[in-house]
PDB file of C-alpha atoms in Angstrom:
ATOM      1  CA  MET A   1      -0.104   0.062   0.091  1.00  0.00           C
ATOM      2  CA  ALA A   2       2.974   2.067   1.072  1.00  0.00           C
ATOM      3  CA  GLY A   3       4.247   1.612  -2.413  1.00  0.00           C
ATOM      4  CA  ARG A   4       1.566   2.408  -4.407  1.00  0.00           C
ATOM      5  CA  ASN A   5       0.986   5.889  -2.617  1.00  0.00           C
ATOM      6  CA  GLU A   6       4.603   6.501  -2.940  1.00  0.00           C
ATOM      7  CA  GLU A   7       4.026   6.005  -6.837  1.00  0.00           C
ATOM      8  CA  HIS A   8       0.970   8.180  -6.579  1.00  0.00           C
ATOM      9  CA  LEU A   9       3.234  11.071  -5.254  1.00  0.00           C
ATOM     10  CA  LYS A  10       5.571  10.433  -7.810  1.00  0.00           C
ATOM     11  CA  ILE A  11       3.211  10.819 -10.927  1.00  0.00           C
ATOM     12  CA  GLU A  12       1.568  13.965  -8.867  1.00  0.00           C
ATOM     13  CA  ARG A  13       4.831  15.742  -8.592  1.00  0.00           C
ATOM     14  CA  ASN A  14       5.739  14.817 -12.321  1.00  0.00           C
ATOM     15  CA  ALA A  15       2.702  16.490 -13.468  1.00  0.00           C
ATOM     16  CA  LEU A  16       2.527  19.729 -11.622  1.00  0.00           C
ATOM     17  CA  ALA A  17       6.429  20.340 -12.475  1.00  0.00           C
ATOM     18  CA  VAL A  18       5.740  20.047 -16.183  1.00  0.00           C
ATOM     19  CA  GLY A  19       2.786  22.477 -15.314  1.00  0.00           C
ATOM     20  CA  LYS A  20       4.774  24.717 -13.538  1.00  0.00           C
ATOM     21  CA  TRP A  21       7.143  25.755 -16.165  1.00  0.00           C
ATOM     22  CA  ALA A  22       4.740  25.626 -18.872  1.00  0.00           C
ATOM     23  CA  ASN A  23       2.700  28.436 -17.180  1.00  0.00           C
ATOM     24  CA  LEU A  24       5.752  30.590 -16.475  1.00  0.00           C
ATOM     25  CA  PHE A  25       6.578  30.457 -20.363  1.00  0.00           C
ATOM     26  CA  MET A  26       2.973  31.377 -20.758  1.00  0.00           C
ATOM     27  CA  ALA A  27       2.805  34.010 -18.545  1.00  0.00           C
ATOM     28  CA  PHE A  28       6.055  35.598 -20.026  1.00  0.00           C
ATOM     29  CA  ALA A  29       4.313  35.187 -23.475  1.00  0.00           C
ATOM     30  CA  GLY A  30       0.744  36.621 -22.216  1.00  0.00           C
ATOM     31  CA  VAL A  31       2.429  39.995 -20.846  1.00  0.00           C
ATOM     32  CA  LEU A  32       4.844  40.324 -23.785  1.00  0.00           C
ATOM     33  CA  THR A  33       1.867  39.619 -26.053  1.00  0.00           C
ATOM     34  CA  ALA A  34      -0.412  42.235 -24.520  1.00  0.00           C
ATOM     35  CA  TRP A  35       2.021  44.908 -24.625  1.00  0.00           C
ATOM     36  CA  LEU A  36       2.618  44.459 -28.032  1.00  0.00           C
ATOM     37  CA  SER A  37      -0.744  44.090 -29.211  1.00  0.00           C
ATOM     38  CA  ARG A  38      -2.195  46.654 -26.545  1.00  0.00           C
ATOM     39  CA  SER A  39      -4.711  44.213 -25.725  1.00  0.00           C
ATOM     40  CA  ASP A  40      -6.580  43.594 -22.300  1.00  0.00           C
ATOM     41  CA  ALA A  41      -7.550  40.251 -23.213  1.00  0.00           C
ATOM     42  CA  MET A  42      -4.366  39.073 -23.681  1.00  0.00           C
ATOM     43  CA  MET A  43      -3.252  40.743 -20.468  1.00  0.00           C
ATOM     44  CA  VAL A  44      -5.855  38.268 -18.554  1.00  0.00           C
ATOM     45  CA  ASP A  45      -4.343  35.580 -19.841  1.00  0.00           C
ATOM     46  CA  GLY A  46      -0.826  36.303 -19.116  1.00  0.00           C
ATOM     47  CA  LEU A  47      -1.701  37.129 -15.098  1.00  0.00           C
ATOM     48  CA  TYR A  48      -3.767  33.729 -15.320  1.00  0.00           C
ATOM     49  CA  SER A  49      -0.467  31.928 -16.522  1.00  0.00           C
ATOM     50  CA  ALA A  50       1.067  33.451 -13.716  1.00  0.00           C
ATOM     51  CA  VAL A  51      -1.118  32.618 -10.916  1.00  0.00           C
ATOM     52  CA  ASN A  52      -1.139  29.060 -12.077  1.00  0.00           C
ATOM     53  CA  PHE A  53       2.745  29.226 -12.101  1.00  0.00           C
ATOM     54  CA  VAL A  54       2.693  30.129  -8.718  1.00  0.00           C
ATOM     55  CA  SER A  55       0.280  27.770  -7.809  1.00  0.00           C
ATOM     56  CA  ALA A  56       2.035  24.934  -8.928  1.00  0.00           C
ATOM     57  CA  ILE A  57       4.960  25.540  -6.720  1.00  0.00           C
ATOM     58  CA  ALA A  58       2.611  25.877  -3.776  1.00  0.00           C
ATOM     59  CA  ALA A  59       0.528  22.783  -5.004  1.00  0.00           C
ATOM     60  CA  ALA A  60       3.906  20.962  -5.304  1.00  0.00           C
ATOM     61  CA  ARG A  61       4.941  21.133  -1.430  1.00  0.00           C
ATOM     62  CA  ILE A  62       1.379  20.510  -0.123  1.00  0.00           C
ATOM     63  CA  GLY A  63       1.518  17.768  -2.097  1.00  0.00           C
ATOM     64  CA  ALA A  64       4.533  16.166  -0.460  1.00  0.00           C
ATOM     65  CA  ARG A  65       3.163  16.842   2.802  1.00  0.00           C
ATOM     66  CA  VAL A  66      -0.515  15.164   2.402  1.00  0.00           C
ATOM     67  CA  GLY A  67      -0.735  12.085   4.017  1.00  0.00           C
ATOM     68  CA  LEU A  68       2.419  12.624   6.570  1.00  0.00           C
ATOM     69  CA  PRO A  69       1.644  11.129   9.896  1.00  0.00           C
ATOM     70  CA  PRO A  70       0.636  13.567  12.639  1.00  0.00           C
ATOM     71  CA  THR A  71       2.849  15.527  14.824  1.00  0.00           C
ATOM     72  CA  ARG A  72       2.557  17.785  17.837  1.00  0.00           C
ATOM     73  CA  SER A  73       1.996  20.943  16.205  1.00  0.00           C
ATOM     74  CA  ARG A  74      -0.405  19.159  13.746  1.00  0.00           C
ATOM     75  CA  PRO A  75      -2.054  16.456  15.787  1.00  0.00           C
ATOM     76  CA  TRP A  76      -4.474  15.865  12.771  1.00  0.00           C
ATOM     77  CA  GLY A  77      -1.379  15.660  10.061  1.00  0.00           C
ATOM     78  CA  HIS A  78      -1.109  18.066   6.873  1.00  0.00           C
ATOM     79  CA  ASP A  79      -4.179  16.773   4.797  1.00  0.00           C
ATOM     80  CA  PHE A  80      -6.327  19.690   5.217  1.00  0.00           C
ATOM     81  CA  ASP A  81      -3.493  21.546   3.635  1.00  0.00           C
ATOM     82  CA  GLU A  82      -4.797  20.527   0.357  1.00  0.00           C
ATOM     83  CA  VAL A  83      -8.269  21.748   1.047  1.00  0.00           C
ATOM     84  CA  LEU A  84      -6.780  25.390   2.082  1.00  0.00           C
ATOM     85  CA  TYR A  85      -4.720  25.070  -1.368  1.00  0.00           C
ATOM     86  CA  VAL A  86      -7.733  24.395  -3.383  1.00  0.00           C
ATOM     87  CA  THR A  87      -9.842  26.998  -1.551  1.00  0.00           C
ATOM     88  CA  PHE A  88      -7.645  29.705  -1.911  1.00  0.00           C
ATOM     89  CA  ARG A  89      -6.739  28.783  -5.193  1.00  0.00           C
ATOM     90  CA  ASN A  90     -10.063  29.198  -6.790  1.00  0.00           C
ATOM     91  CA  LEU A  91     -10.570  32.564  -4.815  1.00  0.00           C
ATOM     92  CA  ILE A  92      -7.454  34.002  -6.650  1.00  0.00           C
ATOM     93  CA  LEU A  93      -9.045  32.639  -9.938  1.00  0.00           C
ATOM     94  CA  ILE A  94     -12.398  33.988  -8.875  1.00  0.00           C
ATOM     95  CA  GLY A  95     -10.496  37.456  -7.985  1.00  0.00           C
ATOM     96  CA  ILE A  96      -8.784  37.509 -11.436  1.00  0.00           C
ATOM     97  CA  LEU A  97     -11.773  37.334 -13.405  1.00  0.00           C
ATOM     98  CA  VAL A  98     -13.284  39.904 -11.464  1.00  0.00           C
ATOM     99  CA  PHE A  99     -10.300  42.318 -12.079  1.00  0.00           C
ATOM    100  CA  ALA A 100     -10.551  41.340 -15.757  1.00  0.00           C
ATOM    101  CA  ALA A 101     -14.129  42.417 -16.031  1.00  0.00           C
ATOM    102  CA  VAL A 102     -13.676  45.446 -14.032  1.00  0.00           C
ATOM    103  CA  VAL A 103     -10.591  46.993 -16.380  1.00  0.00           C
ATOM    104  CA  SER A 104     -12.756  45.633 -19.482  1.00  0.00           C
ATOM    105  CA  GLY A 105     -15.818  47.460 -17.957  1.00  0.00           C
ATOM    106  CA  THR A 106     -13.637  50.769 -17.208  1.00  0.00           C
ATOM    107  CA  LYS A 107     -12.351  50.588 -21.241  1.00  0.00           C
ATOM    108  CA  ILE A 108     -16.123  50.398 -22.410  1.00  0.00           C
ATOM    109  CA  TRP A 109     -17.153  53.204 -20.134  1.00  0.00           C
ATOM    110  CA  THR A 110     -14.198  55.306 -21.356  1.00  0.00           C
ATOM    111  CA  PHE A 111     -15.240  54.746 -25.083  1.00  0.00           C
ATOM    112  CA  PHE A 112     -18.815  55.689 -24.261  1.00  0.00           C
ATOM    113  CA  SER A 113     -17.666  58.734 -22.447  1.00  0.00           C
ATOM    114  CA  GLY A 114     -15.625  60.019 -25.772  1.00  0.00           C
ATOM    115  CA  GLY A 115     -12.208  58.871 -24.249  1.00  0.00           C
ATOM    116  CA  SER A 116      -9.347  57.536 -26.459  1.00  0.00           C
ATOM    117  CA  VAL A 117      -8.817  53.779 -26.334  1.00  0.00           C
ATOM    118  CA  PRO A 118      -5.570  52.340 -28.472  1.00  0.00           C
ATOM    119  CA  GLU A 119      -5.978  50.628 -31.330  1.00  0.00           C
ATOM    120  CA  LEU A 120      -5.435  46.843 -31.146  1.00  0.00           C
ATOM    121  CA  ILE A 121      -2.114  45.381 -33.362  1.00  0.00           C
ATOM    122  CA  PHE A 122      -3.429  41.682 -34.285  1.00  0.00           C
ATOM    123  CA  GLY A 123      -0.109  39.812 -35.447  1.00  0.00           C
ATOM    124  CA  PRO A 124       1.158  39.331 -32.213  1.00  0.00           C
ATOM    125  CA  ILE A 125      -2.455  37.750 -31.247  1.00  0.00           C
ATOM    126  CA  VAL A 126      -2.202  34.986 -33.905  1.00  0.00           C
ATOM    127  CA  VAL A 127       1.212  33.762 -33.055  1.00  0.00           C
ATOM    128  CA  TYR A 128       0.039  33.435 -29.188  1.00  0.00           C
ATOM    129  CA  SER A 129      -3.209  32.338 -29.761  1.00  0.00           C
ATOM    130  CA  ILE A 130      -1.734  29.077 -31.818  1.00  0.00           C
ATOM    131  CA  VAL A 131       1.175  28.027 -29.371  1.00  0.00           C
ATOM    132  CA  ILE A 132      -0.802  28.915 -26.216  1.00  0.00           C
ATOM    133  CA  VAL A 133      -3.903  26.929 -26.872  1.00  0.00           C
ATOM    134  CA  ALA A 134      -1.770  24.220 -27.876  1.00  0.00           C
ATOM    135  CA  ILE A 135       0.371  24.251 -24.662  1.00  0.00           C
ATOM    136  CA  CYS A 136      -3.030  24.469 -22.437  1.00  0.00           C
ATOM    137  CA  LEU A 137      -4.485  21.549 -24.104  1.00  0.00           C
ATOM    138  CA  ALA A 138      -1.767  19.401 -23.850  1.00  0.00           C
ATOM    139  CA  LEU A 139      -1.191  20.342 -20.015  1.00  0.00           C
ATOM    140  CA  ALA A 140      -5.149  19.630 -19.269  1.00  0.00           C
ATOM    141  CA  PHE A 141      -4.524  16.049 -21.203  1.00  0.00           C
ATOM    142  CA  ASN A 142      -1.388  15.664 -18.831  1.00  0.00           C
ATOM    143  CA  PHE A 143      -2.968  16.610 -15.701  1.00  0.00           C
ATOM    144  CA  HIS A 144      -6.084  14.685 -16.200  1.00  0.00           C
ATOM    145  CA  ARG A 145      -4.091  11.222 -16.902  1.00  0.00           C
ATOM    146  CA  ALA A 146      -2.065  11.846 -14.048  1.00  0.00           C
ATOM    147  CA  TYR A 147      -5.832  12.189 -11.868  1.00  0.00           C
ATOM    148  CA  ARG A 148      -6.560   8.950 -13.236  1.00  0.00           C
ATOM    149  CA  LYS A 149      -3.663   7.269 -12.807  1.00  0.00           C
ATOM    150  CA  VAL A 150      -3.966   7.784  -9.035  1.00  0.00           C
ATOM    151  CA  GLY A 151      -7.160   6.662  -8.954  1.00  0.00           C
ATOM    152  CA  ARG A 152      -8.953  10.113  -9.200  1.00  0.00           C
ATOM    153  CA  ARG A 153      -7.952  10.959  -5.524  1.00  0.00           C
ATOM    154  CA  SER A 154      -5.855  13.900  -5.691  1.00  0.00           C
ATOM    155  CA  GLU A 155      -7.660  17.412  -5.780  1.00  0.00           C
ATOM    156  CA  LEU A 156      -4.334  19.068  -6.622  1.00  0.00           C
ATOM    157  CA  LEU A 157      -4.482  17.348 -10.079  1.00  0.00           C
ATOM    158  CA  LYS A 158      -8.345  17.720 -10.297  1.00  0.00           C
ATOM    159  CA  THR A 159      -8.109  21.448  -9.791  1.00  0.00           C
ATOM    160  CA  GLU A 160      -5.113  22.130 -11.956  1.00  0.00           C
ATOM    161  CA  ALA A 161      -6.787  20.385 -14.989  1.00  0.00           C
ATOM    162  CA  ARG A 162      -9.718  22.624 -14.688  1.00  0.00           C
ATOM    163  CA  ALA A 163      -7.253  25.523 -14.606  1.00  0.00           C
ATOM    164  CA  ALA A 164      -5.553  24.705 -17.877  1.00  0.00           C
ATOM    165  CA  MET A 165      -8.644  24.007 -19.372  1.00  0.00           C
ATOM    166  CA  ILE A 166      -9.993  27.199 -18.152  1.00  0.00           C
ATOM    167  CA  ASP A 167      -6.871  28.996 -19.552  1.00  0.00           C
ATOM    168  CA  GLY A 168      -6.996  27.113 -23.016  1.00  0.00           C
ATOM    169  CA  ALA A 169     -10.784  28.146 -23.499  1.00  0.00           C
ATOM    170  CA  LEU A 170      -9.861  31.885 -22.603  1.00  0.00           C
ATOM    171  CA  SER A 171      -6.791  31.746 -25.254  1.00  0.00           C
ATOM    172  CA  VAL A 172      -8.976  30.247 -27.762  1.00  0.00           C
ATOM    173  CA  GLY A 173     -12.492  32.326 -27.178  1.00  0.00           C
ATOM    174  CA  SER A 174     -10.475  35.511 -26.867  1.00  0.00           C
ATOM    175  CA  GLY A 175      -7.737  35.008 -29.678  1.00  0.00           C
ATOM    176  CA  ALA A 176     -10.466  33.540 -32.040  1.00  0.00           C
ATOM    177  CA  ALA A 177     -12.731  36.719 -31.169  1.00  0.00           C
ATOM    178  CA  LEU A 178      -9.905  39.048 -31.492  1.00  0.00           C
ATOM    179  CA  LEU A 179      -8.614  38.196 -34.519  1.00  0.00           C
ATOM    180  CA  SER A 180     -12.426  38.168 -35.877  1.00  0.00           C
ATOM    181  CA  LEU A 181     -12.461  41.953 -35.228  1.00  0.00           C
ATOM    182  CA  PRO A 182     -11.012  43.380 -38.854  1.00  0.00           C
ATOM    183  CA  PHE A 183     -13.999  41.778 -40.589  1.00  0.00           C
ATOM    184  CA  LEU A 184     -15.994  43.989 -38.726  1.00  0.00           C
ATOM    185  CA  GLU A 185     -14.780  47.000 -39.789  1.00  0.00           C
ATOM    186  CA  ASP A 186     -17.185  47.878 -42.825  1.00  0.00           C
ATOM    187  CA  THR A 187     -20.258  46.436 -40.832  1.00  0.00           C
ATOM    188  CA  VAL A 188     -22.478  48.402 -38.544  1.00  0.00           C
ATOM    189  CA  LEU A 189     -20.375  47.163 -35.385  1.00  0.00           C
ATOM    190  CA  GLY A 190     -17.283  48.776 -37.180  1.00  0.00           C
ATOM    191  CA  PRO A 191     -17.165  51.924 -34.629  1.00  0.00           C
ATOM    192  CA  TYR A 192     -17.270  49.248 -31.820  1.00  0.00           C
ATOM    193  CA  VAL A 193     -14.069  47.706 -32.957  1.00  0.00           C
ATOM    194  CA  PRO A 194     -11.778  49.522 -30.482  1.00  0.00           C
ATOM    195  CA  ILE A 195     -13.572  47.758 -27.400  1.00  0.00           C
ATOM    196  CA  GLY A 196     -14.083  44.930 -29.104  1.00  0.00           C
ATOM    197  CA  ASP A 197     -11.364  42.719 -27.214  1.00  0.00           C
ATOM    198  CA  ALA A 198     -13.146  44.579 -23.671  1.00  0.00           C
ATOM    199  CA  VAL A 199     -16.739  43.215 -24.749  1.00  0.00           C
ATOM    200  CA  ILE A 200     -14.762  39.557 -25.359  1.00  0.00           C
ATOM    201  CA  VAL A 201     -12.938  39.590 -21.795  1.00  0.00           C
ATOM    202  CA  ILE A 202     -16.589  40.369 -20.155  1.00  0.00           C
ATOM    203  CA  VAL A 203     -18.447  37.416 -22.249  1.00  0.00           C
ATOM    204  CA  LEU A 204     -15.323  35.047 -21.023  1.00  0.00           C
ATOM    205  CA  VAL A 205     -15.773  35.942 -17.568  1.00  0.00           C
ATOM    206  CA  LEU A 206     -19.222  35.676 -17.538  1.00  0.00           C
ATOM    207  CA  ALA A 207     -19.113  32.185 -19.235  1.00  0.00           C
ATOM    208  CA  PHE A 208     -16.417  31.086 -16.704  1.00  0.00           C
ATOM    209  CA  PHE A 209     -16.912  32.733 -13.508  1.00  0.00           C
ATOM    210  CA  TRP A 210     -19.367  29.791 -12.369  1.00  0.00           C
ATOM    211  CA  GLN A 211     -16.366  27.166 -12.236  1.00  0.00           C
ATOM    212  CA  PRO A 212     -13.795  28.623  -9.695  1.00  0.00           C
ATOM    213  CA  VAL A 213     -17.207  29.470  -7.634  1.00  0.00           C
ATOM    214  CA  ALA A 214     -18.923  26.177  -7.533  1.00  0.00           C
ATOM    215  CA  ALA A 215     -14.887  24.656  -6.487  1.00  0.00           C
ATOM    216  CA  PHE A 216     -14.836  27.124  -4.298  1.00  0.00           C
ATOM    217  CA  ARG A 217     -18.202  26.100  -2.323  1.00  0.00           C
ATOM    218  CA  THR A 218     -17.148  22.794  -2.150  1.00  0.00           C
ATOM    219  CA  THR A 219     -13.984  23.567  -0.553  1.00  0.00           C
ATOM    220  CA  ILE A 220     -15.612  25.698   1.921  1.00  0.00           C
ATOM    221  CA  ALA A 221     -18.088  23.044   2.977  1.00  0.00           C
ATOM    222  CA  ASP A 222     -15.370  21.062   3.572  1.00  0.00           C
ATOM    223  CA  LEU A 223     -13.493  23.628   5.815  1.00  0.00           C
ATOM    224  CA  ALA A 224     -16.733  23.620   7.733  1.00  0.00           C
ATOM    225  CA  GLY A 225     -16.726  20.167   8.687  1.00  0.00           C
ATOM    226  CA  VAL A 226     -19.841  19.369   6.771  1.00  0.00           C
ATOM    227  CA  SER A 227     -20.593  15.809   6.563  1.00  0.00           C
ATOM    228  CA  ALA A 228     -19.143  13.719   3.426  1.00  0.00           C
ATOM    229  CA  PRO A 229     -21.186  13.012   0.359  1.00  0.00           C
ATOM    230  CA  GLY A 230     -23.990  10.204   1.000  1.00  0.00           C
ATOM    231  CA  SER A 231     -22.290   7.917  -1.069  1.00  0.00           C
ATOM    232  CA  THR A 232     -19.004   8.013   1.082  1.00  0.00           C
ATOM    233  CA  TYR A 233     -20.646   8.140   4.353  1.00  0.00           C
ATOM    234  CA  ALA A 234     -22.948   4.902   3.201  1.00  0.00           C
ATOM    235  CA  LYS A 235     -19.525   2.748   2.181  1.00  0.00           C
ATOM    236  CA  VAL A 236     -18.222   3.635   5.725  1.00  0.00           C
ATOM    237  CA  ALA A 237     -21.292   2.767   7.551  1.00  0.00           C
ATOM    238  CA  ARG A 238     -21.792  -0.440   5.557  1.00  0.00           C
ATOM    239  CA  THR A 239     -17.946  -1.424   6.214  1.00  0.00           C
ATOM    240  CA  ALA A 240     -18.128  -0.467  10.073  1.00  0.00           C
ATOM    241  CA  ARG A 241     -21.345  -2.593  10.547  1.00  0.00           C
ATOM    242  CA  ALA A 242     -20.121  -5.380   8.535  1.00  0.00           C
ATOM    243  CA  LEU A 243     -17.003  -5.849  10.586  1.00  0.00           C
ATOM    244  CA  ALA A 244     -18.472  -4.780  13.917  1.00  0.00           C
ATOM    245  CA  ARG A 245     -21.249  -7.838  13.485  1.00  0.00           C
ATOM    246  CA  GLU A 246     -18.151 -10.108  13.015  1.00  0.00           C
ATOM    247  CA  ASN A 247     -16.640  -9.099  16.296  1.00  0.00           C
ATOM    248  CA  ASN A 248     -20.112  -9.059  18.027  1.00  0.00           C
ATOM    249  CA  PHE A 249     -19.854  -5.518  18.550  1.00  0.00           C
ATOM    250  CA  HIS A 250     -23.125  -2.789  17.855  1.00  0.00           C
ATOM    251  CA  VAL A 251     -22.226   0.594  15.822  1.00  0.00           C
ATOM    252  CA  ASN A 252     -24.069   3.510  17.499  1.00  0.00           C
ATOM    253  CA  ARG A 253     -23.017   5.840  14.958  1.00  0.00           C
ATOM    254  CA  VAL A 254     -20.938   6.809  12.081  1.00  0.00           C
ATOM    255  CA  ALA A 255     -19.396  10.598  11.241  1.00  0.00           C
ATOM    256  CA  VAL A 256     -17.524  10.893   8.216  1.00  0.00           C
ATOM    257  CA  LEU A 257     -15.364  14.145   6.699  1.00  0.00           C
ATOM    258  CA  GLN A 258     -13.668  14.442   3.764  1.00  0.00           C
ATOM    259  CA  ALA A 259     -10.409  16.629   3.368  1.00  0.00           C
ATOM    260  CA  GLY A 260      -8.868  16.438  -0.183  1.00  0.00           C
ATOM    261  CA  ARG A 261      -8.002  12.656  -0.763  1.00  0.00           C
ATOM    262  CA  MET A 262      -8.099  12.473   2.761  1.00  0.00           C
ATOM    263  CA  HIS A 263     -11.094  10.900   4.821  1.00  0.00           C
ATOM    264  CA  TYR A 264     -11.746  11.074   8.413  1.00  0.00           C
ATOM    265  CA  ALA A 265     -14.399   8.291  10.097  1.00  0.00           C
ATOM    266  CA  ALA A 266     -15.403   8.398  13.921  1.00  0.00           C
ATOM    267  CA  ILE A 267     -16.692   5.272  14.420  1.00  0.00           C
ATOM    268  CA  TYR A 268     -18.696   5.187  17.726  1.00  0.00           C
ATOM    269  CA  VAL A 269     -19.034   1.342  18.800  1.00  0.00           C
ATOM    270  CA  ASP A 270     -20.726  -0.398  22.179  1.00  0.00           C
ATOM    271  CA  PRO A 271     -18.774  -3.791  22.283  1.00  0.00           C
ATOM    272  CA  GLY A 272     -21.418  -5.154  24.680  1.00  0.00           C
ATOM    273  CA  ARG A 273     -18.840  -7.527  26.994  1.00  0.00           C
ATOM    274  CA  PRO A 274     -15.415  -6.302  28.391  1.00  0.00           C
ATOM    275  CA  ILE A 275     -12.767  -6.081  26.047  1.00  0.00           C
ATOM    276  CA  LEU A 276      -8.811  -5.822  25.707  1.00  0.00           C
ATOM    277  CA  ALA A 277      -7.633  -2.664  24.259  1.00  0.00           C
ATOM    278  CA  SER A 278      -5.670  -4.804  21.332  1.00  0.00           C
ATOM    279  CA  GLU A 279      -9.149  -5.745  20.049  1.00  0.00           C
ATOM    280  CA  ILE A 280     -10.408  -2.206  19.617  1.00  0.00           C
ATOM    281  CA  ASP A 281      -7.050  -1.306  17.879  1.00  0.00           C
ATOM    282  CA  ALA A 282      -7.134  -4.342  15.325  1.00  0.00           C
ATOM    283  CA  PHE A 283     -10.698  -3.380  14.952  1.00  0.00           C
ATOM    284  CA  GLN A 284      -9.599  -0.162  14.135  1.00  0.00           C
ATOM    285  CA  ALA A 285      -6.906  -1.416  11.711  1.00  0.00           C
ATOM    286  CA  ALA A 286      -9.031  -3.779  10.040  1.00  0.00           C
ATOM    287  CA  ILE A 287     -11.855  -0.626   9.284  1.00  0.00           C
ATOM    288  CA  SER A 288      -8.664   1.367   7.737  1.00  0.00           C
ATOM    289  CA  ALA A 289      -7.524  -1.215   5.715  1.00  0.00           C
ATOM    290  CA  ARG A 290     -11.002  -1.997   4.132  1.00  0.00           C
ATOM    291  CA  LEU A 291     -11.618   1.601   3.699  1.00  0.00           C
ATOM    292  CA  GLU A 292      -8.238   2.424   2.091  1.00  0.00           C
ATOM    293  CA  ASP A 293      -9.763   0.065  -1.070  1.00  0.00           C
ATOM    294  CA  LYS A 294     -12.781   1.678  -1.166  1.00  0.00           C
ATOM    295  CA  LEU A 295     -12.456   5.212  -0.811  1.00  0.00           C
ATOM    296  CA  GLY A 296      -8.776   6.107  -0.666  1.00  0.00           C
ATOM    297  CA  PRO A 297      -6.423   7.268   2.300  1.00  0.00           C
ATOM    298  CA  THR A 298      -8.554   7.503   5.519  1.00  0.00           C
ATOM    299  CA  ARG A 299      -7.770   7.929   9.050  1.00  0.00           C
ATOM    300  CA  VAL A 300     -10.007   6.042  11.605  1.00  0.00           C
ATOM    301  CA  GLU A 301     -10.951   6.684  15.298  1.00  0.00           C
ATOM    302  CA  VAL A 302     -12.896   4.316  17.092  1.00  0.00           C
ATOM    303  CA  ILE A 303     -14.940   5.739  20.125  1.00  0.00           C
ATOM    304  CA  ILE A 304     -16.204   3.259  22.989  1.00  0.00           C
ATOM    305  CA  THR A 305     -19.645   4.347  24.047  1.00  0.00           C
ATOM    306  CA  ALA A 306     -22.500   2.596  25.446  1.00  0.00           C
ATOM    307  CA  ARG A 307     -25.060   5.352  23.806  1.00  0.00           C
ATOM    308  CA  ALA A 308     -24.862   7.281  20.390  1.00  0.00           C
ATOM    309  CA  PRO A 309     -24.180  10.807  20.615  1.00  0.00           C
ATOM    310  CA  SER A 310     -26.525  13.527  20.367  1.00  0.00           C
ATOM    311  CA  SER A 311     -27.721  13.647  16.548  1.00  0.00           C
ATOM    312  CA  LYS A 312     -30.286  13.815  13.925  1.00  0.00           C
ATOM    313  CA  ILE A 313     -28.063  11.408  11.554  1.00  0.00           C
ATOM    314  CA  ASP A 314     -28.559   8.263  13.047  1.00  0.00           C
TER     315      ASP A 314
END
C-alpha cells in the first residue's frame, strides 16, 4: 500500500512540475503579447498563467506533505493543507476574473464617454493564440491522465486540470474573437471594434466564472466540517457495521468528513462486553484497511460508548 501511495505522489509531482514551467512560459508570453498588441484580453490571459505558475509551486509542496503522520504541532496531520490550497486557488481565480471584468468595463466606459482607446495590433495575437492553445490542451490532458493514474483521488491534479482547461478556453475564445474584429470594420459594428477585446473579456468571464465559484463552495464545505457525500458515508457505515457484526460489536453512529483526498471516519461502538484495548486496535486497523481499498486514504477513530452521541443523523 505504501509503495502505491509513493508511486501516486511521484506521478502527481511530475505532472505539477511540467505544469509549473509551462505556465511560467505562458505568463511571459501573455504579458509580452499584451504589450505588443495593446490587448486587455491578452494581459488577463498572461496574469492567469502567472497565477497558475505560483500555484503549481505551492501545490507541489502541499502534495508532498499530504498523508504525513500527525505531529505535536499538527495532531491531525497536514491533510487539510490540500483543501486550504484549493480554496484559496479558486478564490484567486475568482479575483482575476473580477479584475478582468472591471478593467474591461472601465475601457468600455471610457469609450462611450468619449475618451481615447488604443487601437489593437493583431499580428502578435495570432502567434500567441496558436502556441498557447496547444500548450493548454497538452497540460489539461497531462493533468487529467495523472489524475486517473492516481485513482481520481488528488484534488490538486483535478484543480490544475480545470485551470488548464479554463486557460485554454480563454485563449481560444479571446484569440478567435480578437482576430475576427478586423472583419467587422465595414459593418454596422465597425465603430465599436476598438472595445471588441473588452467585450470579449466580459463574455468569457461570464462564461467561466461559475467554475471556480462552484469549486470554492465545495472546499468551504470541507473546511466547515460538513459531512462527506452520502455515497461516501454509506460506504463507511456499511463497512463499519459489517466488521462490527464479525466482532459481535454494535455500531451506534458513524461520522465522516472529507479533506481533499483524505477521509476522516469516527466510529462510535458499543462492544456490549468487556474487551481488551488490543481488540479495539485490531478493529480500527481492519476498518482502515477496508476503507483504504474503497475510498482511498482514511484516518479512522474508534470511540467506545454505550450510547450514540446526540445527533439527528442516526
